[in-house]
Amino acid sequence: MTSKQAMSSNEQERLLCYNGEVLVFQLSKGNFADKEPTKTPILHVRRMVFDRGTKVFVQKSTGFFTIKEENSHLKIMCCNCVSDFRTGINLPYIVIEKNKKNNVFEYFLLILHSTNKFEMRLSFKLGYEMKDGLRVLNGPLILWRHVKAFFFISSQTGKVVSVSGNFSSIQWAGEIENLGMVLLGLKECCLSEEECTQEPSKSDYAIWNTKFCVYSLESQEVLSDIYIIPPAYSSVVTYVHICATEIIKNQLRISLIALTRKNQLISFQNGTPKNVCQLPFGDPCAVQLMDSGGGNLFFVVSFISNNACAVWKESFQVAAKWEKLSLVLIDDFIGSGTEQVLLLFKDSLNSDCLTSFKITDLGKINYSSEPSDCNEDDLFEDKQENRYLVVPPLETGLKVCFSSFRELRQHLLLKEKIISKSYKALINLVQGKDDNTSSAEEKECLVPLCGEEENSVHILDEKLSDNFQDSEQLVEKIWYRVIDDSLVVGVKTTSSLKLAHGRSFCTSCSIP
């Protein structure tokens, strides 16, 4: 699962989540158990899981990887989860930088398997340090920026390739079905001669000289530059998260959300802004999607100021906010089948355990390392306002159930009524009595079993009224069948009725 990584007070320690576990990576000299460190760097990993009984994170397993590089400065660059093109399975990875004295930088990408064994999937050298725009995509593939150009290297080719598109920035990079690996960013545009003769202001130039484009890394060409984000937003959008894509008439259509410099979360549908949410903190930097089940989807926004908030996708309103955080992770930490957000507060990261945290789905699931009487400022001041997140779906479900129950009950009562009326109407018809309880429409439904003409029913009715005077048993057999949406009732008379060959008749009524 995609997750946000975190760095503790020790810059050589990183955390991420994977399949409900919290992985703690630490780069150190020697083993943790050694009293005196050695010169050989070792990368350690700890898998931690949440124990619902004790309500704490416990260590599940450990692993390590020895880096045979002495007298070099090593640094953890990033860690997350990506799919390996060989299997298509998402696995945790970690990127490590090695810097020697001759200013040659070497980078390693290690993948962690379920057995806690590390595998080196990619290694390469650069004559400069990667400092800006480092991203790791499925493959794995590493993308970075140097000066004003973007470069990438794939584990399939092992070669550094420059991005041909003249991008000033990249807001999103990922894989789109049927399109492969793509980039979404701002691309500088060439103005026409008429536009060049004018002298636009700096703000106008920034808006109209750039546009958002979708670029394919495989074909190295622009796939689309329309139906993305209007040019007027080009100078304020700082982060993009693509929610859905589709191709209509050979044109790519995109649904996405974006963060802006004005501290807003905006949703765009095919290039048109749909919803805007004013965020409670400044400088938003990342968005994660959380599915807490029951149709409740939240955008969890992280801020540079170590704060975070959750925005309900349905109403696009702030549902919760938290302050003084070290880490925000989203996964199914308690094994409920739905996602929760794990909030790690400052000074909660160390090598042994997670000391200060909270797990919540903004509903009924709430676990915290703090005492129950602690001051919780993460939700709205009036916690009752948060009930609308859970109560409306429950009310809707109950209304649907009651409505279905009433419809079923009415349907059964109507069937019983139709059967009863059809039975009485048929008996009265055979006995030659006036059927005052039957409507004209019900009587018109009577049809002969053997396919005679419709007027035979009326002739039979007249003969029965003239010839039948006694109270002998007249009906030998009555039957009914349900055929499709109709109820068919038939009767076979006894020989005492002076009818040719003792006829049988039936009536048919529609069942709603």
XYZ file of C-alpha atoms in Angstrom:
512
model
C 0.000 0.000 0.000
C 1.093 3.501 -0.634
C 2.100 5.210 2.564
C 3.820 8.261 3.870
C 7.272 7.627 5.237
C 8.663 9.318 8.313
C 12.051 10.198 9.735
C 12.662 10.124 13.457
C 14.953 12.390 15.406
C 17.695 10.047 14.214
C 18.006 10.816 10.496
C 19.078 7.213 9.862
C 15.678 5.819 10.861
C 12.553 5.588 8.682
C 9.098 4.049 9.093
C 6.361 2.903 6.725
C 3.344 0.578 6.753
C 2.854 -2.618 4.775
C -0.088 -5.057 5.016
C -1.103 -3.752 8.429
C 2.431 -3.863 9.819
C 4.705 -0.960 10.740
C 8.231 -1.398 9.379
C 11.076 0.384 11.161
C 14.307 0.736 9.155
C 17.494 1.796 10.886
C 20.952 2.243 9.422
C 23.678 1.786 12.000
C 27.273 0.781 12.551
C 27.229 -2.822 13.748
C 24.492 -4.779 15.509
C 22.081 -3.359 18.079
C 23.251 -5.990 20.545
C 26.914 -5.053 20.167
C 28.284 -2.899 22.945
C 30.782 -1.231 20.628
C 29.878 -0.469 17.010
C 31.964 -1.767 14.134
C 32.916 0.028 10.945
C 30.635 -2.134 8.767
C 27.245 -0.459 8.174
C 24.190 -2.625 8.790
C 20.601 -1.944 7.738
C 18.130 -3.305 10.294
C 14.376 -3.771 9.914
C 11.742 -4.446 12.570
C 8.203 -5.587 11.786
C 5.710 -4.346 14.366
C 2.025 -5.284 14.648
C -0.758 -3.889 16.793
C -1.995 -6.127 19.610
C -5.684 -5.393 20.199
C -5.557 -7.101 23.587
C -2.765 -5.032 25.099
C -3.411 -2.060 22.776
C 0.278 -1.652 21.985
C 2.558 -2.339 19.024
C 4.690 -5.437 19.525
C 7.692 -6.657 17.575
C 6.854 -9.488 15.177
C 10.199 -10.203 13.502
C 13.525 -8.651 12.527
C 16.016 -8.725 9.685
C 19.239 -7.081 8.594
C 21.404 -6.378 5.560
C 25.156 -5.848 5.710
C 26.467 -3.106 3.442
C 30.045 -3.894 2.515
C 31.146 -0.291 2.283
C 33.639 1.022 4.781
C 34.767 4.605 5.235
C 31.719 5.904 3.359
C 28.936 8.142 4.536
C 25.586 6.355 4.152
C 22.161 7.945 4.319
C 18.587 6.678 3.962
C 16.947 8.671 1.164
C 13.382 7.312 1.183
C 11.272 4.198 1.669
C 7.812 3.136 0.556
C 6.044 0.289 -1.296
C 6.076 -0.396 -5.048
C 5.306 -3.362 -7.290
C 8.089 -5.462 -8.767
C 7.619 -5.891 -12.536
C 8.766 -9.529 -12.256
C 5.842 -10.579 -10.045
C 3.489 -7.576 -9.878
C 3.508 -7.857 -6.066
C 3.812 -4.735 -3.907
C 6.883 -4.881 -1.691
C 8.614 -2.444 0.668
C 11.759 -0.768 -0.630
C 14.444 1.532 0.740
C 16.893 3.790 -1.123
C 20.342 4.365 0.400
C 22.913 6.938 -0.674
C 26.658 6.350 -0.377
C 29.002 9.339 -0.627
C 32.735 8.918 -0.981
C 35.365 11.616 -0.656
C 35.740 12.124 -4.428
C 32.157 13.457 -4.682
C 30.887 10.352 -6.431
C 27.420 9.381 -5.203
C 26.225 5.799 -5.411
C 22.600 4.791 -4.843
C 21.155 1.410 -3.824
C 17.518 0.345 -4.020
C 16.794 -2.619 -1.754
C 13.528 -4.598 -1.713
C 12.372 -6.337 1.475
C 10.762 -9.767 1.082
C 8.361 -11.472 3.496
C 11.246 -13.544 4.885
C 12.957 -10.304 6.007
C 15.631 -10.841 3.359
C 16.807 -7.800 1.422
C 17.409 -7.922 -2.322
C 19.380 -5.280 -4.189
C 17.251 -4.454 -7.234
C 19.046 -1.380 -8.512
C 22.380 0.402 -8.077
C 23.906 3.284 -10.026
C 26.379 6.156 -9.679
C 26.001 9.894 -10.287
C 28.419 12.789 -10.300
C 26.023 14.810 -8.157
C 23.689 14.288 -5.229
C 19.964 13.697 -5.728
C 18.330 16.423 -3.661
C 15.112 17.408 -5.411
C 11.987 15.579 -6.559
C 13.061 12.027 -5.700
C 10.273 9.517 -6.407
C 10.221 5.723 -6.655
C 7.572 4.229 -8.952
C 6.421 0.727 -9.855
C 9.051 -1.360 -11.560
C 10.907 -0.197 -9.512
C 11.788 3.034 -11.281
C 13.555 6.023 -9.717
C 12.691 9.551 -10.870
C 14.545 12.684 -9.774
C 15.287 16.269 -10.731
C 18.688 17.891 -11.230
C 19.004 21.595 -12.055
C 16.113 22.100 -14.522
C 15.850 18.603 -15.968
C 14.208 15.345 -14.883
C 15.839 11.924 -15.109
C 14.804 8.340 -14.411
C 16.339 4.886 -14.248
C 14.500 1.555 -14.333
C 15.496 -1.790 -12.885
C 14.648 -3.289 -16.284
C 17.208 -1.223 -18.227
C 19.645 0.040 -15.603
C 20.317 3.170 -17.680
C 19.780 6.817 -16.751
C 17.342 8.479 -19.189
C 16.372 12.153 -19.361
C 12.729 13.211 -19.679
C 12.373 14.939 -23.040
C 9.365 17.035 -22.056
C 10.267 20.542 -20.930
C 8.653 20.273 -17.487
C 9.096 23.006 -14.930
C 7.665 20.772 -12.185
C 6.042 17.364 -11.720
C 3.051 17.117 -9.382
C 2.217 13.430 -9.844
C 3.904 10.310 -11.189
C 2.416 6.850 -11.377
C 0.923 4.087 -13.465
C -2.334 4.434 -15.419
C -4.089 1.405 -16.860
C -3.488 0.951 -20.606
C -1.103 3.925 -20.616
C 1.787 2.663 -18.494
C 3.993 4.919 -16.397
C 3.074 8.590 -16.797
C 3.978 11.978 -15.359
C 1.616 14.868 -14.666
C 3.214 18.252 -14.393
C 3.613 21.793 -15.647
C 5.112 22.159 -19.093
C 6.315 25.418 -20.577
C 4.431 26.428 -23.720
C 5.588 28.493 -26.676
C 3.560 31.673 -27.119
C 2.313 32.667 -30.558
C 3.703 35.706 -32.396
C 0.642 37.778 -31.478
C 1.039 36.860 -27.808
C 4.769 37.637 -27.916
C 4.152 41.175 -29.220
C 2.261 41.964 -26.033
C 3.962 42.481 -22.703
C 2.021 40.432 -20.146
C 2.552 40.853 -16.441
C 4.601 38.318 -14.518
C 1.465 36.704 -13.098
C -0.174 36.465 -16.533
C 3.012 35.024 -18.002
C 3.216 32.391 -15.272
C -0.383 31.371 -15.935
C -0.573 31.334 -19.709
C 3.005 30.264 -20.486
C 2.547 26.918 -18.676
C -0.073 24.185 -18.760
C -0.617 20.835 -17.115
C 0.297 17.864 -19.298
C 0.255 14.083 -19.021
C 3.505 12.592 -20.324
C 4.285 8.932 -21.097
C 7.680 7.666 -19.962
C 7.493 4.710 -22.349
C 6.723 6.619 -25.554
C 8.294 9.865 -24.253
C 5.476 11.981 -25.638
C 2.662 14.144 -24.286
C -0.564 12.138 -24.050
C -2.898 15.011 -23.163
C -2.839 18.668 -22.192
C -6.593 19.275 -21.831
C -9.286 18.167 -19.338
C -6.706 18.205 -16.514
C -6.426 21.474 -14.531
C -7.292 24.957 -15.899
C -4.271 27.229 -16.610
C -5.509 29.718 -14.002
C -4.536 27.201 -11.285
C -1.038 26.524 -12.625
C 0.654 28.991 -10.282
C -1.104 27.825 -7.095
C -1.306 24.013 -7.353
C 1.462 22.340 -5.343
C 0.347 18.705 -5.140
C -1.894 16.424 -7.222
C -3.457 13.038 -6.491
C -5.201 11.245 -9.386
C -8.393 9.461 -8.302
C -9.678 7.983 -11.581
C -8.995 7.991 -15.318
C -10.895 6.955 -18.425
C -10.528 7.325 -22.174
C -13.531 8.764 -24.037
C -13.304 9.125 -27.820
C -9.525 8.680 -27.691
C -9.257 11.516 -25.159
C -7.933 11.023 -21.632
C -10.312 12.230 -18.912
C -9.057 12.594 -15.340
C -10.639 13.005 -11.909
C -8.161 14.364 -9.369
C -7.703 16.383 -6.208
C -5.118 19.122 -5.730
C -3.538 21.109 -2.912
C -2.922 24.819 -3.421
C -0.770 27.570 -1.959
C -3.979 29.091 -0.623
C -4.362 26.126 1.757
C -7.224 24.591 -0.184
C -8.172 21.096 -1.250
C -9.887 21.195 -4.663
C -11.433 18.369 -6.680
C -11.340 18.551 -10.484
C -13.511 16.554 -12.865
C -12.227 16.566 -16.466
C -10.568 19.935 -15.980
C -13.485 21.556 -14.143
C -13.305 22.400 -10.410
C -16.125 20.683 -8.511
C -15.508 21.075 -4.767
C -13.319 23.263 -2.577
C -12.372 22.765 1.079
C -10.535 25.403 3.097
C -7.965 23.528 5.170
C -7.410 24.289 8.882
C -3.593 24.592 8.634
C -1.088 26.200 6.295
C 1.348 24.671 3.794
C -0.339 21.351 2.869
C 2.129 18.938 1.286
C 0.541 15.507 0.721
C -2.781 13.643 0.499
C -3.659 10.030 1.250
C -7.008 8.311 0.667
C -8.589 6.324 3.514
C -11.528 3.924 3.044
C -13.035 3.278 6.478
C -15.838 1.111 5.066
C -19.554 1.690 4.604
C -18.943 4.169 1.802
C -16.983 6.520 4.075
C -13.974 7.857 2.176
C -11.600 10.462 3.577
C -8.749 12.522 2.191
C -6.052 12.677 4.879
C -3.972 15.817 4.304
C -0.491 16.277 5.798
C 1.111 19.668 6.414
C 4.720 20.845 6.602
C 3.971 22.093 10.126
C 3.620 18.440 11.318
C -0.163 18.734 11.445
C -2.825 16.754 9.603
C -6.554 16.737 8.930
C -9.180 14.462 7.391
C -11.647 15.708 4.775
C -14.803 13.679 4.159
C -15.071 12.973 0.424
C -18.888 13.022 0.467
C -19.358 16.523 1.876
C -15.828 17.874 1.288
C -15.798 19.177 4.855
C -13.059 18.830 7.473
C -13.975 15.869 9.682
C -10.968 15.818 12.034
C -7.657 17.547 12.656
C -4.509 16.672 14.575
C -1.417 18.608 15.659
C 2.213 17.914 16.634
C 2.567 14.722 14.602
C 5.645 12.828 13.500
C 3.981 10.430 11.095
C 0.674 9.694 9.360
C 0.133 6.166 8.001
C -2.975 4.539 6.517
C -3.563 0.786 6.536
C -5.656 -1.914 8.230
C -3.692 -2.040 11.476
C -6.287 -3.925 13.561
C -7.334 -6.478 10.921
C -10.936 -5.300 10.588
C -11.023 -5.412 6.785
C -11.211 -1.607 6.517
C -8.591 1.110 6.757
C -7.611 3.244 9.725
C -5.209 6.152 10.143
C -2.234 5.703 12.465
C -1.095 8.967 14.050
C 2.342 8.981 15.627
C 2.975 12.010 17.777
C 6.293 13.730 18.363
C 8.899 11.872 20.392
C 7.026 8.601 19.812
C 9.561 6.989 17.469
C 12.337 4.863 18.895
C 13.961 1.571 18.075
C 11.997 -0.548 20.522
C 8.349 0.496 20.370
C 5.846 3.167 19.425
C 5.166 5.110 22.591
C 2.653 7.798 21.621
C 0.090 7.017 18.937
C -3.565 6.899 17.999
C -5.486 4.593 15.639
C -8.899 5.717 14.378
C -11.263 5.309 11.447
C -13.157 8.466 12.482
C -15.986 6.211 13.614
C -16.252 3.372 16.093
C -12.601 2.297 15.936
C -10.424 4.275 18.349
C -7.238 3.108 20.050
C -4.809 5.401 21.824
C -1.648 5.060 23.883
C -2.789 8.021 25.979
C -5.089 7.651 29.026
C -8.802 7.856 28.326
C -9.086 11.173 30.166
C -6.484 12.891 27.999
C -7.311 16.098 26.180
C -8.222 15.233 22.597
C -8.035 18.151 20.208
C -8.010 16.058 17.076
C -11.760 16.182 16.473
C -14.083 19.134 16.317
C -14.712 20.972 19.570
C -18.173 19.491 19.650
C -17.630 15.767 19.160
C -21.343 15.252 18.563
C -20.919 16.890 15.171
C -18.884 13.894 14.074
C -21.904 11.615 14.442
C -23.014 12.546 10.950
C -20.128 10.456 9.675
C -21.649 7.245 11.058
C -25.353 7.871 11.748
C -26.530 8.825 8.212
C -25.293 5.580 6.593
C -26.941 3.552 9.372
C -30.215 5.457 9.041
C -30.169 4.999 5.282
C -29.605 1.259 5.644
C -32.454 0.897 8.142
C -34.830 2.883 5.936
C -34.016 0.668 2.972
C -34.615 -2.475 5.059
C -37.955 -1.223 6.435
C -39.056 -0.107 2.979
C -38.229 -3.515 1.509
C -40.061 -5.233 4.380
C -43.198 -3.128 3.853
C -43.177 -3.762 0.112
C -42.798 -7.507 0.655
C -45.630 -7.559 3.206
C -47.940 -5.613 0.883
C -47.022 -7.944 -1.959
C -47.906 -11.044 0.081
C -51.202 -9.537 1.293
C -52.139 -8.654 -2.269
C -51.414 -12.195 -3.427
C -53.623 -13.644 -0.665
C -56.415 -11.236 -1.586
C -56.221 -12.140 -5.259
C -56.276 -15.878 -4.509
C -59.265 -15.500 -2.169
C -61.277 -13.376 -4.593
C -60.461 -15.642 -7.519
C -61.586 -18.691 -5.558
C -64.901 -17.084 -4.506
C -65.571 -15.763 -7.990
C -65.025 -19.185 -9.528
C -67.252 -20.984 -7.008
C -70.031 -18.437 -7.487
C -69.733 -18.785 -11.235
C -70.010 -22.589 -11.127
C -72.950 -22.478 -8.697
C -74.741 -19.827 -10.708
C -74.799 -17.260 -7.936
C -74.428 -13.536 -8.363
C -70.860 -12.531 -7.650
C -71.309 -9.198 -5.944
C -67.835 -9.285 -4.497
C -66.110 -9.516 -7.859
C -65.470 -6.528 -10.010
C -66.170 -6.412 -13.706
C -62.441 -6.495 -14.385
C -62.057 -9.730 -12.404
C -64.931 -11.382 -14.291
C -63.428 -10.396 -17.605
C -60.313 -12.359 -16.656
C -62.238 -15.673 -16.928
C -61.071 -17.711 -19.930
C -61.850 -21.291 -21.075
C -59.196 -23.961 -20.591
C -59.771 -25.636 -23.960
C -59.482 -22.521 -26.069
C -63.151 -21.859 -26.891
C -64.346 -18.416 -27.815
C -64.830 -15.828 -25.086
C -68.642 -15.824 -25.340
C -68.725 -19.472 -24.214
C -68.183 -18.228 -20.678
C -71.402 -16.202 -20.770
C -73.363 -19.108 -22.323
C -72.123 -21.391 -19.569
C -73.170 -18.852 -16.950
C -76.725 -18.741 -18.337
C -77.055 -22.534 -18.503
C -75.794 -22.955 -14.970
C -78.316 -20.462 -13.595
C -81.203 -22.243 -15.358
C -80.318 -25.865 -14.730
C -78.791 -25.807 -11.283
C -81.368 -25.883 -8.461
C -80.192 -28.363 -5.854
C -77.310 -28.299 -3.419
C -75.460 -31.416 -4.590
C -71.653 -31.505 -4.760
C -70.921 -29.701 -7.978
C -67.152 -29.216 -7.853
C -64.924 -32.257 -8.236
C -61.538 -30.557 -8.252
C -60.073 -27.048 -7.906
C -56.463 -26.214 -8.809
C -54.285 -23.168 -9.302
C -50.901 -22.421 -10.760
C -48.591 -19.406 -10.720
C -47.307 -18.794 -14.240
C -44.840 -15.920 -14.562
C -46.714 -12.932 -13.111
C -50.211 -14.518 -13.324
C -52.258 -16.716 -11.007
C -54.359 -19.304 -12.904
C -57.229 -21.011 -11.006
C -59.166 -23.904 -12.577
C -62.211 -26.006 -11.571
C -63.497 -29.408 -12.697
C -67.241 -29.960 -12.172
C -69.011 -33.212 -11.244
C -71.229 -35.195 -13.586
C -74.349 -33.890 -11.840
C -73.984 -30.711 -13.833
C -75.654 -31.259 -17.168
C -72.786 -30.014 -19.261
C -71.393 -31.616 -22.332
C -68.472 -33.845 -21.213
C -68.174 -31.987 -17.894
C -66.167 -28.896 -18.731
C -63.287 -27.301 -16.875
C -62.718 -23.580 -16.657
C -60.056 -21.345 -15.250
C -59.563 -17.728 -14.356
C -56.346 -15.783 -14.698
C -55.376 -12.684 -12.710
C -52.179 -10.704 -12.832
C -50.013 -10.558 -9.723
C -48.216 -7.251 -9.236
